[in-house]
Structures are given as structure tokens and as C-alpha cells.
Coordinates of N, CA and C in Angstrom, one line a residue:
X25 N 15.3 20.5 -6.7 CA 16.1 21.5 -6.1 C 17.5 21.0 -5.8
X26 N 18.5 21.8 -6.5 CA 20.2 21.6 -6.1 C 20.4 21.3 -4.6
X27 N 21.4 20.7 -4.6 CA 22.0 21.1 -3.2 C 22.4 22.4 -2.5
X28 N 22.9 23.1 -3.9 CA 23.3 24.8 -3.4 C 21.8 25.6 -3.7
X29 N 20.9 25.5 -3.7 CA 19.5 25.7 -3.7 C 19.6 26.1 -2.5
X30 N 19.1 24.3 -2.0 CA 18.6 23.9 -0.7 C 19.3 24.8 0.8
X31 N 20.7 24.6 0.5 CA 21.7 25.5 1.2 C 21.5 27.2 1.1
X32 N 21.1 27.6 0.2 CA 21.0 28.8 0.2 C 19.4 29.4 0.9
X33 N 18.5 28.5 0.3 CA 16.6 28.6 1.3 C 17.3 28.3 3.0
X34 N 18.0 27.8 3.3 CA 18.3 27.3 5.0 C 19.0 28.4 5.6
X35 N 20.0 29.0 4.6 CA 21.4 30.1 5.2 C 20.3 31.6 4.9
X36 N 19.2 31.4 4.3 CA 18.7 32.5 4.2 C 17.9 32.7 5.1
X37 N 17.0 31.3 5.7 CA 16.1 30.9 6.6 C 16.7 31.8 7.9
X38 N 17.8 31.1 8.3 CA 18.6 31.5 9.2 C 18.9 32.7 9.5
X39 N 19.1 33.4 9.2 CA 19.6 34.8 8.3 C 18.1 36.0 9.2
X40 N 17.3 34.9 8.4 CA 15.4 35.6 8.6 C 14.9 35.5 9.8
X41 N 15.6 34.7 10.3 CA 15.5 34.6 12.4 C 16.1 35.0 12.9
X42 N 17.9 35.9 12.7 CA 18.6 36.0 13.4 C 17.5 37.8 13.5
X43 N 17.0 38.4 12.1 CA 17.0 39.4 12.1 C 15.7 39.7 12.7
X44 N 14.8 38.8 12.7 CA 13.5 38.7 13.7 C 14.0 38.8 15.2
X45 N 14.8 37.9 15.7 CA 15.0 37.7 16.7 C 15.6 39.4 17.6
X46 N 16.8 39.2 16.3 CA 17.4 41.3 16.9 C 16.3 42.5 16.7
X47 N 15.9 42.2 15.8 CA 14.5 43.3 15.6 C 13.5 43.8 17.0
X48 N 12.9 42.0 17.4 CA 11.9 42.2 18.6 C 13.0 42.7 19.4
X49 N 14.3 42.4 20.2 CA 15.0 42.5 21.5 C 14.9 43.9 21.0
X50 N 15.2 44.4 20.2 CA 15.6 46.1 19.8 C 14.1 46.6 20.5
X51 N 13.0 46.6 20.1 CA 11.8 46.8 20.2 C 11.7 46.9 21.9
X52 N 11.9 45.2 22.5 CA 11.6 45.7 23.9 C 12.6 46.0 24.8
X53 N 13.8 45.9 24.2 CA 14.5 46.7 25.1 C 14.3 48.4 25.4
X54 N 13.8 49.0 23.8 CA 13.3 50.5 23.7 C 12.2 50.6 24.1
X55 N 11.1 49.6 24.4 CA 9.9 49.6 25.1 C 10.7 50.0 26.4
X56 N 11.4 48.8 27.2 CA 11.4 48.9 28.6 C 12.4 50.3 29.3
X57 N 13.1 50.8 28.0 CA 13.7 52.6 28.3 C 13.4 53.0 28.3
X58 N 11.6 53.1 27.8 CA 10.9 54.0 28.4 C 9.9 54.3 28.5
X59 N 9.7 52.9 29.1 CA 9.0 53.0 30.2 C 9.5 53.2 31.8
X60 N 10.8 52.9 31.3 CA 11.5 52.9 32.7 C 12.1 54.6 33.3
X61 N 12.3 55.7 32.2 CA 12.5 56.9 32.1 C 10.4 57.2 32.6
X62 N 9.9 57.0 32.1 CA 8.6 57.2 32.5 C 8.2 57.2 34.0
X63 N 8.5 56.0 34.3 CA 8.5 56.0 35.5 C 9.2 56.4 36.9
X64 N 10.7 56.8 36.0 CA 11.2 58.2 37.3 C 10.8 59.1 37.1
X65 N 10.4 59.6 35.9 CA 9.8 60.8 35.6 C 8.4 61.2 36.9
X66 N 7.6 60.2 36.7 CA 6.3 60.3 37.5 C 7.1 60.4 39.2
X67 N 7.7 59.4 39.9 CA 8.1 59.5 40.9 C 9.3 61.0 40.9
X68 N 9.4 61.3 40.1 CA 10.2 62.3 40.5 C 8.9 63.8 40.9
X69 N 8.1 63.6 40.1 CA 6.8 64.6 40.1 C 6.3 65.0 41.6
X70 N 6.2 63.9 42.3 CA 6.0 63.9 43.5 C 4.1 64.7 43.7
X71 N 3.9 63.6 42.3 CA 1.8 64.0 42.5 C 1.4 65.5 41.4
X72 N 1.7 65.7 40.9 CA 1.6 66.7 40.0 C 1.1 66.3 38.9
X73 N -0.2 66.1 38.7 CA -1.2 65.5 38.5 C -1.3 65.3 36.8
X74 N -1.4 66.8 36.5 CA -1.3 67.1 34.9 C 0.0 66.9 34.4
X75 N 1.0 67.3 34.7 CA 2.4 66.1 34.4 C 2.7 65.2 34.4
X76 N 2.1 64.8 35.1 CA 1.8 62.9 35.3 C 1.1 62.3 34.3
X77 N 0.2 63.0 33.9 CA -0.6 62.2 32.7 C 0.2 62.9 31.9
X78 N 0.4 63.8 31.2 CA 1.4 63.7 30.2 C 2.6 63.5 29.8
X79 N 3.1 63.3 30.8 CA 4.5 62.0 30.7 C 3.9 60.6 30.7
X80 N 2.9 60.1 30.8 CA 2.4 58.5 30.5 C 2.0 58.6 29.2
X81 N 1.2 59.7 28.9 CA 0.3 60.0 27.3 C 1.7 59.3 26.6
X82 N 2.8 60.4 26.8 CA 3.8 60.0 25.8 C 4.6 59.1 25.8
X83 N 5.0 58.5 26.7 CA 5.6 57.3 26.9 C 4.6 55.8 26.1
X84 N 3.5 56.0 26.9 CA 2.4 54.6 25.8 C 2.2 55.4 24.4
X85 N 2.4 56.5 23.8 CA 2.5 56.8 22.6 C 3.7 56.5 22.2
X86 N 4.9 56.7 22.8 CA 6.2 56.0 22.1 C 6.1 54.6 22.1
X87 N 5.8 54.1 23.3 CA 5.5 52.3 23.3 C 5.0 52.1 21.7
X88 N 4.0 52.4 21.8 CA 2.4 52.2 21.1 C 3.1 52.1 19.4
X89 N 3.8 53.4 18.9 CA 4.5 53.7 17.8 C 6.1 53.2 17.5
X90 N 6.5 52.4 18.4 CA 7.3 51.4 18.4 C 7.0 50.4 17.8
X91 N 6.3 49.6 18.5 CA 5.8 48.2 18.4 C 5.1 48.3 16.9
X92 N 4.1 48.8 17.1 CA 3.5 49.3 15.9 C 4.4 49.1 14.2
X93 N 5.2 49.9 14.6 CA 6.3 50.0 13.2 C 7.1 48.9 13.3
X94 N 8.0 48.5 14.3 CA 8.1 46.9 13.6 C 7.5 46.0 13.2
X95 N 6.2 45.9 13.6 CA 5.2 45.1 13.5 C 5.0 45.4 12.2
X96 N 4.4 46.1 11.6 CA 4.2 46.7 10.7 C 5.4 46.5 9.5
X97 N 6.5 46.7 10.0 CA 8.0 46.4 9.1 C 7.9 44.7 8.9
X98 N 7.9 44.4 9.8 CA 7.9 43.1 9.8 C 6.8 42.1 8.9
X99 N 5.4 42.5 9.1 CA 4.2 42.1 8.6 C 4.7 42.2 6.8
X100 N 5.1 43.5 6.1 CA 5.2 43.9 4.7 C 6.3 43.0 4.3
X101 N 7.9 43.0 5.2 CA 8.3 42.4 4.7 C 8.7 40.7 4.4
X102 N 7.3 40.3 5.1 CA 7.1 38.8 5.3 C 5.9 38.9 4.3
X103 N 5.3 39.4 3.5 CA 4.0 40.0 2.4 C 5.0 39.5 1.4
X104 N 5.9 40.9 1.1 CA 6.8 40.7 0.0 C 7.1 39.5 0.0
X105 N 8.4 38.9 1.0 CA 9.1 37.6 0.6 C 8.1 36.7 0.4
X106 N 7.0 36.4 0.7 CA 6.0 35.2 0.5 C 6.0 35.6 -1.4
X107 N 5.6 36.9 -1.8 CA 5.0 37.0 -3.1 C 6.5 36.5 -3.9
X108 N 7.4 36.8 -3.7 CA 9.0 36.6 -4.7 C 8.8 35.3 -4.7
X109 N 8.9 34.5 -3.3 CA 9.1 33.2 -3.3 C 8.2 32.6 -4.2
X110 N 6.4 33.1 -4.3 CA 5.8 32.5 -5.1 C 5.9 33.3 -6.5
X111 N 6.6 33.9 -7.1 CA 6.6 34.5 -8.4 C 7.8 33.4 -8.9
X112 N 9.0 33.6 -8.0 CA 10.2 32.4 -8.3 C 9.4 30.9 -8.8
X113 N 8.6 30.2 -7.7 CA 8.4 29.0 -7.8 C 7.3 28.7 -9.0
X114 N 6.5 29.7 -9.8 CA 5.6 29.5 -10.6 C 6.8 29.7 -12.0
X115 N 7.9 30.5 -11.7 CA 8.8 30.6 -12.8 C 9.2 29.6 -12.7
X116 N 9.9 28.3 -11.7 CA 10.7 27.6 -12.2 C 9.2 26.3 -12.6
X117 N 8.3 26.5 -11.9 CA 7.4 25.7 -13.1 C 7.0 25.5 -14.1
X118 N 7.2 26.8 -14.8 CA 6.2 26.8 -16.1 C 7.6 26.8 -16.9
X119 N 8.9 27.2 -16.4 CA 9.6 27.0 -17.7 C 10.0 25.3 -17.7
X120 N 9.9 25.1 -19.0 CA 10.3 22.9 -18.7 C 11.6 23.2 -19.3
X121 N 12.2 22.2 -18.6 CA 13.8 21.9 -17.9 C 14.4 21.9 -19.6
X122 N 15.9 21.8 -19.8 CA 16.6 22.1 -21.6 C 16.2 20.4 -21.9
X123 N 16.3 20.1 -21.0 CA 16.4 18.4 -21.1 C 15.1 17.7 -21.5
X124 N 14.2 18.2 -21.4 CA 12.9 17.5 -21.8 C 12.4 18.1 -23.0
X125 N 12.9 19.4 -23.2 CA 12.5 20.1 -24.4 C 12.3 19.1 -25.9
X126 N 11.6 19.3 -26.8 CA 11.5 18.0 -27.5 C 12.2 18.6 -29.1
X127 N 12.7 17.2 -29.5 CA 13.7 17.1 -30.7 C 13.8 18.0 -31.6
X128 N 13.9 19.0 -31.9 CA 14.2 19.5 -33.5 C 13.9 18.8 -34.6
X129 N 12.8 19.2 -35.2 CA 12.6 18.2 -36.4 C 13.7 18.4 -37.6
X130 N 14.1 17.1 -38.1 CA 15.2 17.0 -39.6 C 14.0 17.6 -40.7
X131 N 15.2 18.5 -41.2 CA 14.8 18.9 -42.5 C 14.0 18.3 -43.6
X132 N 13.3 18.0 -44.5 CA 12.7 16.9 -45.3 C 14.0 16.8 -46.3
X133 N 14.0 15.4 -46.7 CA 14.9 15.2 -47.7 C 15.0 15.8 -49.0
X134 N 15.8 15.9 -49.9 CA 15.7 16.5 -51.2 C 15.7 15.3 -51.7
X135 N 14.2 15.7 -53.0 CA 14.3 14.7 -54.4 C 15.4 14.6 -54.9
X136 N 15.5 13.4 -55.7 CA 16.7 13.4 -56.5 C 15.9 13.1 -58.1
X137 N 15.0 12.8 -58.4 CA 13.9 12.4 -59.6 C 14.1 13.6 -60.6

């Protein structure tokens, strides 16, 4: 593997953490909004029993279908990149390099008899 190979697998490495890393904060920061709207919601209820459960129903259903789908986004597109990377690396094995390829055979000579 090149140097500009190697550089490009690291800057892309890189790249694949920054967007994991903003993906999950996205995730719980929209978990903790609302959960946090959830829970004035209920204190504002002041015991109202059947409103109360269906402002939690929905709130752990939005959690639940959050997490879920990044997870889920995340899971496929770490599926995919594994299959390319191994479709790329069976390609650069089975083709052999221009340099090893072997000689061209010479023409046979012409009689002169």
C-alpha cells in the first residue's frame, strides 16, 4: 500500500469517527429533549392519570424510534463499508501487479533454407 493509500484509509478513518461521534450526541441530545418536554408535560398535569400515560407512551416511543434508527443507520452503513473494503481488497489481490506480469514471447524466427 502507497503512502497516499495509507493517508487516505486514516483521513477517512477519521472522518468515520467524527460522524459516529456527531450522530450519537445528535441522538442523545434529542433523547434528553424529550424526555425533558415529557417530564413538564407530566408535572404540569398535576395527576391526570390517562394523560400521564400517554405523554410517556409517546415520549419512550420517540426515544425508542430514535435510537433505534441510528442504530440501525449506523449498523448498515458499517455492513456496507466492511463489504466495499472487502470487494476492493480481493480486487487488488487477484489482479498481479504490470510488473510481474510475464514476458511476451518472440516471434519464431523465419527460415532462410
Amino acid at each position: 500500500m502507497s503512502q497516499e493509500q495509507v493517508a487516505a484509509v486514516m483521513t477517512e478513518t477519521q472522518l468515520e469517527k467524527v460522524r459516529a461521534r456527531y450522530g450519537l450526541l445528535a441522538v442523545v441530545i434529542s433523547n434528553v429533549a424529550i424526555a425533558a418536554v415529557a417530564i413538564v408535560g407530566v408535572w404540569q398535569l398535576d395527576g391526570d392519570k390517562s394523560v400521564i400515560v400517554g405523554i410517556l407512551t409517546a415520549a419512550f416511543t420517540a426515544v425508542s424510534s430514535m435510537t433505534t434508527a441510528y442504530l440501525g443507520i449506523k449498523a448498515v452503513s458499517n455492513t456496507a463499508k466492511s463489504i466495499a473494503l472487502g470487494q476492493q481488497s480481493a480486487a487488488l489481490n487477484a489482479a498481479p501487479p504490470a510488473a510481474a506480469a510475464p514476458p511476451a514471447a518472440a516471434p519464431p524466427a523465419q527460415r532462410t533454407s
